Coordinates of N, CA, C and O in Angstrom, one line a residue:
M101 N 111.9 -74.4 -64.8 CA 109.9 -74.6 -64.1 C 110.5 -75.9 -63.1 O 111.7 -76.1 -62.7
K102 N 110.0 -75.9 -61.8 CA 109.6 -76.3 -60.8 C 109.9 -78.1 -61.0 O 108.5 -78.3 -61.6
K103 N 110.5 -78.6 -60.1 CA 109.7 -79.9 -60.3 C 109.7 -80.5 -58.9 O 108.7 -81.6 -58.2
N104 N 109.9 -80.3 -57.8 CA 108.8 -80.0 -56.4 C 108.0 -79.4 -55.4 O 108.6 -78.6 -55.3
I105 N 107.3 -79.9 -55.8 CA 105.9 -79.4 -55.8 C 105.4 -80.2 -54.4 O 104.8 -81.4 -54.5
T106 N 104.8 -79.4 -53.5 CA 104.1 -80.2 -52.2 C 102.6 -80.3 -52.8 O 101.7 -79.2 -53.6
K107 N 102.0 -81.7 -52.2 CA 100.7 -81.0 -52.4 C 99.5 -80.5 -51.4 O 99.0 -79.4 -52.5
E108 N 100.5 -79.3 -50.7 CA 99.5 -78.6 -50.2 C 99.9 -77.2 -51.2 O 99.0 -76.6 -50.4
Q109 N 101.2 -77.3 -51.7 CA 101.1 -76.3 -51.9 C 100.5 -76.0 -53.9 O 99.8 -74.9 -54.0
I110 N 99.6 -76.9 -54.5 CA 98.5 -77.9 -54.7 C 97.4 -76.8 -54.4 O 97.0 -76.6 -54.9
V111 N 96.5 -77.8 -53.6 CA 95.9 -76.7 -52.3 C 96.0 -75.6 -51.6 O 94.6 -74.5 -52.5
E112 N 97.1 -75.2 -51.9 CA 96.9 -73.4 -51.5 C 96.3 -72.5 -52.7 O 95.9 -71.7 -52.5
T113 N 97.2 -72.8 -53.6 CA 97.5 -72.6 -55.3 C 95.9 -72.4 -55.6 O 95.5 -71.4 -56.0
A114 N 95.2 -73.6 -55.7 CA 94.5 -74.1 -56.1 C 92.8 -73.2 -55.3 O 92.2 -73.1 -56.0
L115 N 93.4 -73.5 -54.1 CA 92.0 -72.4 -53.2 C 92.3 -70.7 -53.5 O 91.1 -70.2 -53.6
E116 N 93.5 -70.3 -54.1 CA 93.4 -68.8 -53.6 C 93.3 -68.5 -54.9 O 92.3 -67.6 -55.6
L117 N 92.8 -69.0 -56.6 CA 92.9 -69.1 -57.6 C 90.9 -69.2 -57.8 O 90.8 -68.7 -58.4
M118 N 90.9 -70.0 -57.0 CA 88.9 -70.6 -56.4 C 88.6 -69.3 -55.1 O 87.1 -69.3 -55.9
R119 N 89.3 -68.5 -55.0 CA 88.8 -68.1 -54.3 C 87.3 -67.3 -54.4 O 86.3 -66.9 -54.0
N120 N 87.6 -66.5 -55.5 CA 86.2 -65.7 -56.3 C 86.0 -66.0 -57.9 O 85.2 -65.4 -58.1
K121 N 86.6 -67.4 -57.8 CA 86.3 -67.7 -59.4 C 83.8 -68.0 -59.4 O 83.5 -68.5 -58.7
S122 N 84.0 -67.4 -60.7 CA 81.9 -68.5 -60.9 C 81.9 -69.2 -61.2 O 81.2 -70.1 -60.9
D123 N 82.7 -69.7 -62.7 CA 83.1 -70.7 -62.4 C 83.9 -71.6 -62.4 O 86.0 -71.7 -63.2
L124 N 83.9 -72.9 -61.7 CA 84.9 -73.3 -60.9 C 85.8 -74.5 -62.0 O 87.0 -74.6 -62.0
R125 N 84.9 -74.7 -63.3 CA 84.9 -75.4 -64.1 C 86.1 -74.8 -65.6 O 87.1 -75.2 -66.7
G126 N 86.3 -73.7 -65.5 CA 87.1 -73.0 -65.6 C 88.4 -72.5 -65.2 O 89.6 -72.5 -66.3
L127 N 89.1 -73.7 -64.5 CA 89.7 -73.5 -64.0 C 90.9 -75.3 -64.3 O 89.1 -75.6 -63.9
N128 N 91.1 -75.3 -64.6 CA 92.1 -76.8 -64.2 C 93.4 -76.6 -63.9 O 94.0 -75.9 -63.7
L129 N 94.0 -78.3 -63.6 CA 94.8 -78.5 -63.4 C 96.2 -78.1 -64.5 O 97.3 -77.2 -63.7
R130 N 96.0 -77.7 -65.2 CA 97.7 -76.8 -66.1 C 97.6 -75.5 -65.9 O 98.6 -74.8 -66.2
E131 N 96.2 -74.3 -65.7 CA 96.2 -73.5 -64.9 C 96.8 -73.8 -63.9 O 97.7 -72.8 -63.5
I132 N 96.9 -74.3 -62.4 CA 97.3 -74.4 -61.6 C 98.2 -74.5 -61.9 O 99.6 -74.2 -60.9
A133 N 99.2 -76.0 -62.6 CA 100.7 -75.7 -62.6 C 101.3 -75.0 -63.2 O 102.2 -74.2 -63.0
R134 N 100.8 -74.0 -64.4 CA 101.2 -72.5 -64.8 C 101.4 -71.7 -63.1 O 102.1 -71.1 -63.2
T135 N 100.4 -71.8 -62.4 CA 100.4 -70.4 -61.4 C 101.9 -70.7 -60.3 O 102.5 -70.2 -59.9
L136 N 101.4 -72.0 -60.0 CA 103.0 -72.9 -59.2 C 104.4 -73.2 -60.1 O 105.1 -72.6 -59.4
G137 N 104.2 -72.6 -61.9 CA 105.5 -73.4 -62.2 C 106.1 -74.4 -62.6 O 107.4 -74.1 -62.6
C138 N 104.9 -74.7 -62.7 CA 105.7 -76.6 -63.0 C 105.3 -77.2 -64.3 O 104.1 -76.3 -64.5
A139 N 105.3 -78.3 -64.6 CA 104.8 -78.9 -65.2 C 103.2 -79.6 -64.8 O 103.4 -79.9 -63.8
H140 N 102.5 -79.7 -65.9 CA 101.0 -80.2 -65.1 C 100.9 -81.5 -64.6 O 100.3 -82.4 -64.3
T141 N 101.6 -82.6 -65.2 CA 102.4 -83.7 -64.9 C 102.5 -84.0 -63.2 O 102.1 -84.9 -63.1
N142 N 103.5 -82.7 -63.1 CA 103.6 -82.8 -61.3 C 102.4 -82.8 -60.9 O 102.6 -83.6 -60.0
L143 N 101.7 -82.9 -61.2 CA 100.4 -82.5 -60.2 C 99.9 -83.9 -60.5 O 98.6 -83.9 -59.2
Y144 N 100.0 -84.7 -61.2 CA 99.3 -86.1 -61.1 C 100.3 -86.6 -60.4 O 99.1 -88.3 -60.1
N145 N 101.1 -86.5 -59.3 CA 101.7 -87.3 -59.0 C 100.5 -87.6 -56.9 O 101.0 -88.1 -56.7
Y146 N 100.0 -86.1 -56.8 CA 99.2 -85.7 -55.8 C 97.8 -85.5 -56.5 O 96.4 -87.1 -55.4
F147 N 97.5 -85.7 -56.8 CA 95.5 -85.9 -57.8 C 95.6 -86.3 -59.5 O 95.9 -85.5 -60.4
P148 N 95.3 -87.4 -59.7 CA 94.9 -87.8 -61.3 C 93.8 -87.4 -62.1 O 93.6 -87.2 -62.7
S149 N 92.5 -86.2 -60.9 CA 91.4 -85.6 -61.4 C 91.4 -84.7 -61.3 O 92.8 -84.4 -60.2
Y150 N 91.4 -83.5 -61.7 CA 90.5 -82.0 -61.3 C 90.2 -82.3 -59.8 O 89.8 -81.3 -59.0
N151 N 88.9 -83.2 -60.1 CA 87.9 -83.6 -59.1 C 88.1 -84.2 -57.7 O 88.3 -84.5 -56.4
D152 N 89.6 -84.8 -57.7 CA 90.4 -85.1 -56.6 C 91.0 -84.6 -56.2 O 90.6 -84.1 -55.0
L153 N 91.0 -83.0 -56.5 CA 91.6 -81.6 -56.1 C 90.3 -81.4 -56.2 O 90.3 -80.2 -54.7
L154 N 89.1 -81.2 -57.2 CA 87.9 -80.2 -55.5 C 88.1 -81.0 -54.8 O 87.6 -80.2 -53.8
W155 N 87.7 -82.6 -54.3 CA 87.3 -83.0 -53.2 C 88.9 -82.5 -52.4 O 88.5 -82.8 -50.8
E156 N 89.5 -82.2 -52.7 CA 90.9 -82.2 -51.7 C 90.9 -80.6 -51.1 O 90.8 -80.5 -49.4
T157 N 90.6 -79.9 -51.8 CA 89.8 -78.6 -51.7 C 88.9 -78.5 -50.9 O 88.5 -78.1 -49.7
H158 N 87.5 -79.1 -50.7 CA 86.4 -79.3 -50.3 C 86.9 -79.4 -48.8 O 86.1 -78.9 -47.5
A159 N 87.9 -80.1 -48.7 CA 87.8 -81.1 -46.6 C 89.2 -79.7 -46.7 O 88.9 -79.7 -45.3
T160 N 89.8 -78.9 -46.9 CA 90.7 -78.0 -47.3 C 89.5 -77.0 -46.4 O 90.2 -76.2 -45.4
I161 N 88.8 -76.1 -47.4 CA 87.8 -75.4 -47.2 C 86.9 -75.0 -45.5 O 87.0 -74.8 -44.3
Q162 N 87.2 -76.1 -45.1 CA 86.0 -76.9 -43.8 C 87.5 -76.7 -42.5 O 86.2 -76.0 -41.6
E163 N 88.7 -77.3 -42.6 CA 89.5 -76.4 -41.9 C 89.8 -75.5 -41.3 O 89.8 -74.7 -40.2
I164 N 90.0 -74.3 -42.6 CA 90.1 -73.1 -42.6 C 88.8 -72.4 -42.4 O 89.4 -71.6 -41.3
F165 N 88.0 -73.2 -42.2 CA 87.0 -72.3 -41.9 C 86.8 -72.4 -40.0 O 86.4 -71.3 -39.7
M166 N 86.7 -73.8 -39.7 CA 87.2 -73.4 -38.5 C 88.5 -73.1 -37.5 O 87.7 -72.7 -36.4
K167 N 89.4 -72.5 -38.0 CA 89.7 -71.8 -37.2 C 89.7 -70.2 -37.5 O 89.6 -69.5 -36.3
M168 N 88.3 -70.1 -38.4 CA 88.4 -68.9 -39.1 C 87.0 -67.9 -38.0 O 87.3 -67.7 -36.7
L169 N 86.1 -69.3 -37.6 CA 85.7 -69.6 -37.1 C 86.2 -69.1 -34.8 O 85.5 -68.5 -34.0
T170 N 87.1 -70.0 -34.4 CA 87.8 -70.6 -33.6 C 88.4 -69.4 -32.8 O 87.9 -68.2 -31.7
K171 N 88.7 -68.6 -33.9 CA 89.2 -66.9 -34.1 C 88.3 -65.9 -33.9 O 88.3 -65.1 -32.2
K172 N 86.8 -66.3 -34.1 CA 86.4 -65.1 -34.0 C 85.7 -65.3 -32.5 O 85.2 -64.4 -32.3
L173 N 85.5 -66.8 -32.0 CA 84.7 -66.5 -31.0 C 85.3 -66.0 -30.1 O 85.0 -66.4 -28.3
D174 N 86.7 -66.4 -29.9 CA 88.1 -66.6 -29.3 C 87.8 -65.6 -28.4 O 87.4 -64.0 -27.1
I175 N 87.2 -63.7 -29.3 CA 87.6 -62.4 -29.4 C 86.5 -62.3 -29.1 O 86.3 -60.7 -28.4
A176 N 85.1 -62.9 -28.7 CA 84.0 -62.3 -27.9 C 84.0 -62.0 -26.9 O 84.6 -63.6 -25.6
N177 N 83.1 -61.4 -26.3 CA 83.5 -61.2 -24.7 C 81.8 -61.4 -24.0 O 82.0 -61.8 -22.9
T178 N 81.0 -61.7 -25.3 CA 80.3 -62.0 -24.7 C 79.9 -63.7 -24.6 O 80.0 -63.9 -25.8
A179 N 78.4 -64.5 -24.2 CA 77.6 -65.6 -24.6 C 76.5 -64.7 -26.0 O 76.9 -65.1 -26.7
E180 N 75.9 -63.7 -26.3 CA 75.6 -63.1 -27.0 C 75.9 -62.6 -27.8 O 76.1 -62.8 -29.1
M181 N 77.6 -61.9 -28.0 CA 78.1 -61.8 -29.2 C 78.7 -63.3 -29.3 O 78.7 -63.3 -30.9
R182 N 78.9 -63.8 -28.4 CA 79.8 -66.1 -29.5 C 78.9 -65.5 -30.5 O 79.1 -66.9 -31.0
L183 N 77.2 -66.0 -30.0 CA 76.0 -66.7 -30.5 C 75.6 -65.6 -31.9 O 76.5 -66.3 -33.2
A184 N 76.0 -64.3 -31.7 CA 76.3 -63.2 -33.1 C 77.6 -64.1 -33.9 O 77.2 -63.6 -35.3
Y185 N 78.9 -63.7 -33.3 CA 79.8 -64.7 -34.2 C 79.8 -65.6 -34.4 O 80.3 -65.9 -36.1
F186 N 79.0 -66.6 -34.4 CA 79.3 -68.0 -34.3 C 78.6 -68.1 -36.1 O 78.4 -68.1 -37.5
F187 N 77.1 -67.6 -36.2 CA 77.0 -67.8 -37.6 C 76.7 -66.3 -38.7 O 76.8 -66.7 -39.0
E188 N 77.6 -65.5 -38.2 CA 78.0 -63.9 -38.3 C 79.9 -65.1 -39.2 O 80.1 -64.6 -40.6
A189 N 80.1 -65.6 -38.9 CA 81.4 -66.5 -39.1 C 80.9 -67.5 -40.6 O 82.3 -67.4 -41.4
F190 N 80.0 -67.7 -40.1 CA 79.4 -68.5 -41.6 C 79.5 -67.0 -43.5 O 79.8 -67.8 -44.3
V191 N 78.4 -66.3 -42.7 CA 78.1 -65.1 -44.1 C 79.5 -65.0 -44.4 O 80.1 -64.6 -45.4
E192 N 80.3 -64.4 -43.3 CA 81.7 -63.5 -43.8 C 82.8 -65.1 -44.9 O 83.1 -64.7 -45.8
M193 N 82.4 -66.2 -44.2 CA 83.4 -67.1 -45.2 C 82.5 -67.1 -46.8 O 83.1 -66.7 -47.2
Y194 N 81.4 -66.8 -46.9 CA 80.9 -67.1 -47.8 C 81.3 -65.8 -48.8 O 80.9 -66.2 -49.8
L195 N 80.6 -64.9 -48.7 CA 80.2 -63.6 -49.2 C 81.9 -63.5 -49.1 O 81.5 -63.0 -50.8
D196 N 83.0 -63.6 -48.2 CA 84.5 -63.5 -48.5 C 85.4 -64.1 -49.2 O 85.9 -64.3 -50.2
N197 N 84.5 -65.3 -49.6 CA 85.3 -66.1 -50.1 C 84.3 -66.4 -51.1 O 83.9 -68.0 -51.4
K198 N 83.0 -66.5 -52.6 CA 82.5 -66.5 -53.2 C 82.5 -68.0 -54.2 O 81.4 -68.8 -53.9
G199 N 83.6 -68.4 -54.7 CA 84.6 -69.9 -55.4 C 84.3 -70.2 -54.5 O 83.9 -71.3 -54.7
W200 N 84.9 -70.5 -53.1 CA 84.5 -71.2 -52.6 C 82.8 -72.1 -51.5 O 82.9 -73.2 -51.8
F201 N 82.4 -70.8 -51.5 CA 81.5 -71.5 -51.3 C 80.5 -72.1 -53.1 O 79.8 -72.4 -51.9
R202 N 80.6 -71.3 -53.6 CA 79.9 -71.9 -55.0 C 80.7 -73.5 -54.6 O 80.0 -74.5 -54.5
L203 N 82.7 -74.1 -54.2 CA 82.4 -75.8 -53.6 C 82.5 -75.8 -53.5 O 81.5 -77.5 -53.2
A204 N 81.7 -75.0 -52.0 CA 81.1 -75.9 -51.1 C 80.0 -76.5 -51.1 O 79.1 -77.0 -51.0
W205 N 78.6 -75.1 -51.7 CA 76.9 -76.1 -52.4 C 76.8 -76.1 -53.4 O 76.5 -76.1 -53.1
H206 N 77.1 -75.2 -54.1 CA 76.9 -75.7 -55.6 C 77.2 -76.5 -56.6 O 76.8 -77.1 -57.3
E207 N 79.2 -76.8 -56.4 CA 79.9 -77.7 -57.8 C 79.7 -78.8 -57.1 O 79.6 -80.1 -56.1
Y208 N 79.1 -79.8 -58.2 CA 78.8 -81.3 -58.4 C 80.1 -81.6 -58.2 O 81.2 -81.0 -59.8
I209 N 81.0 -82.6 -57.8 CA 81.9 -83.1 -58.0 C 82.1 -84.7 -58.2 O 81.3 -85.8 -57.7
D210 N 82.6 -84.7 -59.9 CA 82.3 -86.0 -59.8 C 82.8 -87.3 -59.2 O 84.6 -86.5 -58.6
G211 N 82.5 -88.8 -59.5 CA 82.9 -89.5 -58.1 C 82.4 -90.0 -57.3 O 82.3 -88.8 -56.8
D212 N 84.1 -90.9 -56.4 CA 82.7 -91.6 -55.0 C 83.9 -90.2 -54.2 O 84.8 -89.6 -54.5
R213 N 83.0 -89.7 -53.1 CA 83.1 -88.8 -52.2 C 84.5 -89.2 -51.4 O 83.9 -90.6 -51.2
P214 N 85.5 -88.7 -51.3 CA 87.2 -89.8 -51.4 C 86.0 -90.1 -49.2 O 85.1 -89.0 -48.5
Q215 N 86.7 -90.4 -48.3 CA 86.4 -91.2 -47.1 C 87.1 -89.7 -45.8 O 86.5 -89.3 -45.2
G216 N 87.6 -89.3 -46.3 CA 88.6 -88.3 -45.8 C 87.8 -87.0 -46.4 O 87.4 -86.6 -44.9
D217 N 87.3 -86.7 -46.1 CA 86.1 -85.5 -46.9 C 85.3 -85.8 -45.8 O 84.3 -85.1 -45.3
I218 N 85.2 -87.1 -46.0 CA 83.2 -87.5 -44.9 C 84.2 -87.4 -44.1 O 83.6 -86.8 -42.9
E219 N 84.6 -87.6 -43.3 CA 86.0 -87.5 -42.9 C 86.2 -86.2 -41.4 O 85.7 -85.6 -40.2
A220 N 86.2 -84.7 -42.5 CA 86.4 -84.0 -42.4 C 85.2 -83.3 -42.3 O 85.2 -81.6 -40.9
T221 N 84.0 -83.4 -43.1 CA 82.3 -83.2 -43.0 C 82.1 -83.2 -41.3 O 81.3 -82.7 -40.4
E222 N 82.5 -84.5 -41.0 CA 82.0 -84.9 -39.2 C 82.4 -84.6 -38.6 O 82.4 -84.0 -37.3
A223 N 84.1 -84.3 -38.5 CA 84.7 -84.2 -37.6 C 83.8 -81.8 -37.1 O 83.8 -81.5 -36.4
T224 N 84.5 -81.5 -38.6 CA 83.6 -80.2 -38.2 C 81.7 -80.5 -37.7 O 82.0 -79.0 -36.8
N225 N 81.0 -81.0 -37.5 CA 79.9 -80.6 -38.0 C 80.0 -81.3 -36.0 O 79.7 -80.6 -34.9
K226 N 80.6 -82.1 -36.0 CA 80.8 -81.8 -34.3 C 81.1 -80.6 -33.2 O 80.5 -80.9 -32.4
M227 N 81.9 -80.4 -34.8 CA 83.1 -79.5 -34.0 C 81.6 -78.1 -33.3 O 81.8 -77.5 -32.4
L228 N 81.2 -77.6 -34.4 CA 80.2 -76.6 -34.4 C 78.8 -77.6 -33.3 O 78.8 -75.9 -32.9
N229 N 78.6 -78.4 -33.0 CA 77.7 -77.7 -32.3 C 78.3 -78.3 -31.0 O 77.8 -77.8 -30.2
Q230 N 79.3 -78.9 -31.0 CA 80.3 -78.0 -29.4 C 79.8 -77.2 -29.2 O 80.0 -76.4 -27.5
H231 N 80.0 -76.0 -30.6 CA 80.6 -74.4 -29.9 C 79.5 -73.8 -29.6 O 79.6 -73.2 -28.3
I232 N 78.2 -73.7 -30.3 CA 77.2 -73.9 -30.4 C 76.0 -74.3 -28.8 O 75.7 -73.2 -28.2
A233 N 76.3 -75.3 -28.2 CA 76.4 -76.0 -26.9 C 76.7 -74.9 -26.1 O 75.9 -75.3 -25.3
E234 N 78.2 -75.4 -26.1 CA 78.9 -74.5 -25.3 C 77.9 -72.7 -25.0 O 78.0 -71.8 -23.6
I235 N 78.0 -72.2 -26.0 CA 77.2 -71.4 -26.1 C 75.9 -71.0 -25.5 O 75.6 -69.9 -24.3
W236 N 75.4 -72.3 -25.7 CA 73.7 -72.2 -25.1 C 73.9 -72.6 -23.7 O 72.8 -71.6 -22.9
K237 N 75.0 -73.0 -23.4 CA 75.1 -73.5 -21.6 C 75.4 -71.8 -21.4 O 75.0 -71.9 -20.0
E238 N 76.1 -70.8 -21.7 CA 76.7 -70.3 -21.3 C 75.2 -69.0 -21.4 O 75.1 -67.9 -20.4
L239 N 74.3 -69.3 -21.8 CA 73.4 -67.7 -22.5 C 71.9 -68.9 -21.2 O 71.9 -67.5 -20.7
Y240 N 72.1 -70.1 -21.3 CA 71.3 -70.1 -20.6 C 71.0 -71.1 -19.5 O 69.9 -71.5 -18.6
G241 N 72.4 -71.5 -18.3 CA 72.1 -72.4 -18.2 C 72.2 -73.9 -18.1 O 72.8 -74.5 -16.7
Q242 N 72.3 -74.0 -19.2 CA 72.2 -75.7 -19.1 C 72.1 -76.0 -21.0 O 71.7 -75.7 -22.1
Y243 N 73.0 -76.9 -21.4 CA 72.9 -77.6 -22.4 C 71.8 -77.6 -23.4 O 70.6 -78.7 -23.0
P244 N 71.7 -77.7 -24.5 CA 70.5 -78.1 -25.5 C 70.0 -79.4 -26.1 O 71.5 -80.1 -25.1
N245 N 69.3 -80.5 -25.8 CA 68.9 -81.8 -26.3 C 70.5 -82.2 -27.6 O 70.0 -80.3 -28.4
A246 N 71.2 -82.9 -27.3 CA 72.0 -82.9 -28.3 C 71.4 -83.0 -29.9 O 71.7 -82.4 -30.6
D247 N 70.6 -83.9 -30.3 CA 69.2 -84.3 -31.3 C 68.8 -83.1 -31.9 O 69.6 -83.2 -32.8
T248 N 68.2 -82.1 -31.3 CA 67.6 -81.0 -31.5 C 68.2 -79.8 -31.6 O 68.3 -79.7 -32.4
T249 N 69.5 -80.1 -31.1 CA 71.1 -78.8 -30.8 C 71.4 -79.1 -33.0 O 71.0 -78.2 -33.9
K250 N 71.2 -80.3 -32.9 CA 72.3 -80.9 -34.2 C 70.9 -80.3 -35.4 O 71.4 -79.9 -36.6
R251 N 69.4 -80.3 -35.6 CA 68.8 -80.4 -36.3 C 68.6 -78.8 -36.4 O 68.4 -78.7 -37.8
V252 N 68.4 -78.4 -35.2 CA 68.5 -76.7 -35.6 C 68.9 -76.0 -36.4 O 68.9 -75.3 -36.5
L253 N 70.7 -76.3 -36.1 CA 71.8 -76.0 -36.6 C 72.1 -76.4 -37.6 O 72.0 -75.3 -38.4
H254 N 71.9 -77.2 -38.4 CA 71.0 -77.9 -39.7 C 70.4 -77.2 -40.1 O 70.2 -76.3 -41.4
N255 N 69.1 -76.9 -39.9 CA 68.3 -75.9 -40.8 C 68.6 -74.6 -40.6 O 68.2 -73.4 -41.9
T256 N 69.2 -73.9 -39.5 CA 69.3 -72.3 -39.7 C 70.8 -72.4 -41.8 O 70.5 -71.4 -41.3
H257 N 71.7 -73.5 -41.3 CA 73.0 -72.7 -41.6 C 71.9 -73.1 -43.4 O 73.0 -72.5 -44.1
C258 N 71.1 -74.3 -43.6 CA 70.2 -74.4 -44.4 C 70.1 -72.7 -45.2 O 69.7 -72.4 -46.5
Y259 N 69.3 -72.0 -44.2 CA 68.5 -70.6 -44.3 C 69.8 -69.9 -44.9 O 70.0 -69.4 -45.9
V260 N 71.1 -70.1 -44.3 CA 72.3 -68.7 -45.0 C 72.7 -69.9 -46.0 O 73.0 -68.7 -46.7
V261 N 72.5 -70.6 -46.1 CA 72.8 -71.1 -46.8 C 72.6 -70.6 -48.8 O 72.2 -70.1 -50.0
G262 N 70.5 -71.1 -48.3 CA 69.7 -70.3 -49.2 C 69.7 -68.4 -49.4 O 70.2 -68.4 -50.4
E263 N 70.2 -67.9 -48.5 CA 70.1 -66.2 -48.6 C 71.9 -66.5 -49.4 O 70.9 -65.4 -50.0
I264 N 72.6 -66.8 -49.3 CA 73.3 -66.3 -50.1 C 73.6 -66.8 -51.1 O 74.0 -66.2 -52.7
S265 N 72.8 -68.2 -52.0 CA 72.5 -68.3 -52.6 C 71.5 -67.5 -54.0 O 71.9 -67.4 -55.1
N266 N 70.7 -66.7 -53.4 CA 69.9 -66.1 -54.7 C 70.3 -64.5 -54.5 O 69.9 -64.7 -55.4
Y267 N 71.8 -64.3 -53.7 CA 72.5 -63.7 -53.5 C 73.0 -63.3 -54.3 O 73.9 -62.3 -55.4
L268 N 73.4 -64.4 -54.7 CA 75.0 -65.0 -56.0 C 74.0 -65.0 -57.2 O 75.4 -64.5 -58.2
L269 N 72.9 -66.0 -57.0 CA 72.5 -65.7 -58.3 C 71.9 -64.2 -58.5 O 71.4 -64.8 -59.6
G270 N 71.9 -63.5 -57.6 CA 71.4 -61.6 -59.0 C 69.4 -61.6 -58.6 O 69.1 -61.0 -59.0
R271 N 69.3 -62.3 -57.2 CA 67.4 -62.9 -56.6 C 66.8 -62.8 -55.3 O 66.2 -62.8 -55.0
G272 N 68.9 -61.9 -54.8 CA 68.3 -61.4 -53.8 C 67.6 -60.9 -53.4 O 67.5 -59.8 -54.3
L273 N 66.4 -60.0 -52.1 CA 65.7 -59.0 -52.2 C 66.9 -57.8 -51.3 O 66.4 -56.7 -51.7
I274 N 68.0 -58.4 -51.3 CA 68.8 -57.3 -49.9 C 70.7 -57.2 -51.2 O 70.8 -58.6 -51.8
Q275 N 70.7 -56.1 -52.3 CA 71.7 -56.6 -52.4 C 72.5 -55.5 -52.8 O 73.9 -55.7 -53.1
N276 N 73.2 -54.8 -51.2 CA 74.5 -54.0 -50.5 C 74.7 -55.1 -49.5 O 74.2 -56.0 -48.6
E277 N 76.0 -55.7 -49.6 CA 76.7 -56.5 -49.7 C 77.1 -57.0 -47.5 O 76.8 -57.5 -46.9
A278 N 77.5 -55.6 -46.9 CA 76.9 -55.4 -45.8 C 76.0 -55.3 -45.4 O 76.0 -56.0 -44.2
E279 N 74.9 -55.2 -45.6 CA 73.9 -55.2 -45.5 C 73.0 -56.7 -45.3 O 71.9 -57.0 -44.3
L280 N 73.6 -57.1 -46.3 CA 73.0 -58.1 -46.7 C 73.7 -59.2 -45.1 O 73.1 -60.2 -44.8
K281 N 75.1 -59.2 -45.1 CA 75.8 -60.5 -43.7 C 75.2 -59.4 -42.3 O 75.5 -60.5 -42.0
A282 N 74.6 -58.2 -42.6 CA 74.2 -58.3 -40.9 C 72.7 -58.7 -40.9 O 72.3 -59.7 -40.4
Y283 N 71.8 -58.7 -41.7 CA 70.7 -59.7 -42.1 C 70.7 -60.9 -42.2 O 70.0 -61.2 -41.0
I284 N 71.2 -61.4 -42.9 CA 71.4 -63.1 -42.3 C 71.6 -63.5 -41.2 O 70.9 -64.6 -40.7
T285 N 72.9 -62.6 -41.2 CA 73.6 -62.9 -39.3 C 72.8 -63.0 -38.0 O 72.4 -64.0 -37.1
R286 N 71.9 -61.7 -38.0 CA 70.9 -61.2 -37.4 C 69.5 -62.7 -37.1 O 68.8 -62.7 -36.2
E287 N 69.1 -63.2 -38.5 CA 67.5 -63.6 -38.5 C 68.4 -65.2 -38.2 O 67.9 -65.7 -38.0
A288 N 69.5 -65.0 -38.2 CA 70.1 -66.6 -38.8 C 70.2 -67.0 -36.9 O 69.7 -68.1 -35.7
V289 N 70.7 -66.0 -36.3 CA 70.8 -66.2 -34.2 C 69.4 -66.2 -34.0 O 68.2 -66.8 -33.0
R290 N 68.2 -65.7 -35.0 CA 66.8 -65.3 -34.7 C 66.3 -66.0 -34.6 O 65.2 -67.8 -34.1
M291 N 66.8 -67.3 -35.5 CA 65.8 -69.0 -35.9 C 66.0 -69.2 -35.7 O 65.4 -70.1 -34.5
F292 N 67.8 -69.8 -35.1 CA 68.7 -70.8 -34.3 C 67.2 -70.1 -32.2 O 67.3 -71.5 -32.3
R293 N 68.1 -69.8 -32.2 CA 66.9 -68.9 -30.7 C 65.7 -69.4 -31.0 O 65.7 -70.4 -30.0
L294 N 64.6 -69.3 -31.7 CA 62.8 -69.3 -31.7 C 62.7 -70.9 -32.0 O 62.6 -71.4 -31.0
C295 N 63.6 -71.7 -32.6 CA 63.6 -73.1 -33.1 C 64.5 -73.7 -31.4 O 63.8 -74.9 -31.1
L296 N 65.2 -73.5 -31.1 CA 66.0 -74.1 -30.3 C 64.9 -74.3 -29.3 O 64.8 -75.2 -28.5
M297 N 64.7 -73.2 -29.1 CA 63.9 -72.8 -27.2 C 61.8 -73.8 -27.1 O 61.7 -74.4 -26.5
S298 N 62.3 -73.3 -28.6 CA 60.6 -74.1 -29.0 C 59.9 -75.8 -29.4 O 59.7 -76.4 -28.9
N299 N 62.0 -76.7 -29.5 CA 61.9 -77.8 -29.5 C 63.2 -78.0 -28.5 O 62.8 -79.7 -28.4
D300 N 63.5 -78.1 -27.8 CA 64.4 -78.2 -26.6 C 63.4 -79.1 -25.5 O 61.9 -78.6 -24.8

């Protein structure tokens, strides 16, 4: 049985087990330890409770998403493509990793929110707003108002979360996942563009 388990290995294993899990509370530290091949007491050296691990994975998911988004934007040839890829990244991340989506937006995590998770979320939001402002500048020749951009991006993202939540709960208007990805991406781009243009 392994003894030298790192914090990174625990988080990585937990994320893999959560990736498409519909019930995150069906997972626990014992199951994660079994998968790692170690005693569950080893995990307590890093995470006093399952909730502590959930907070850590929540922050890590944001890092994974930003790396994915950056790669997508880097391969786009035009500003129009970058705008589409920007919102497509959210849709792909959430639908291709449904358990992560549930952790990010559906799962209540007990205890005080760690400062590290707050900082990770703030950093992610800052980078997202920077990316979308750069895309807007490339499209229209000037940077949009920062406060308006932040608000419109937040509202557009809430639309994406709502559409995917409806789908995962079996109440979406579109049941084909490929069609749903294309639809949400198209509507998010349209919503963001129209709202930012009318409010800037």
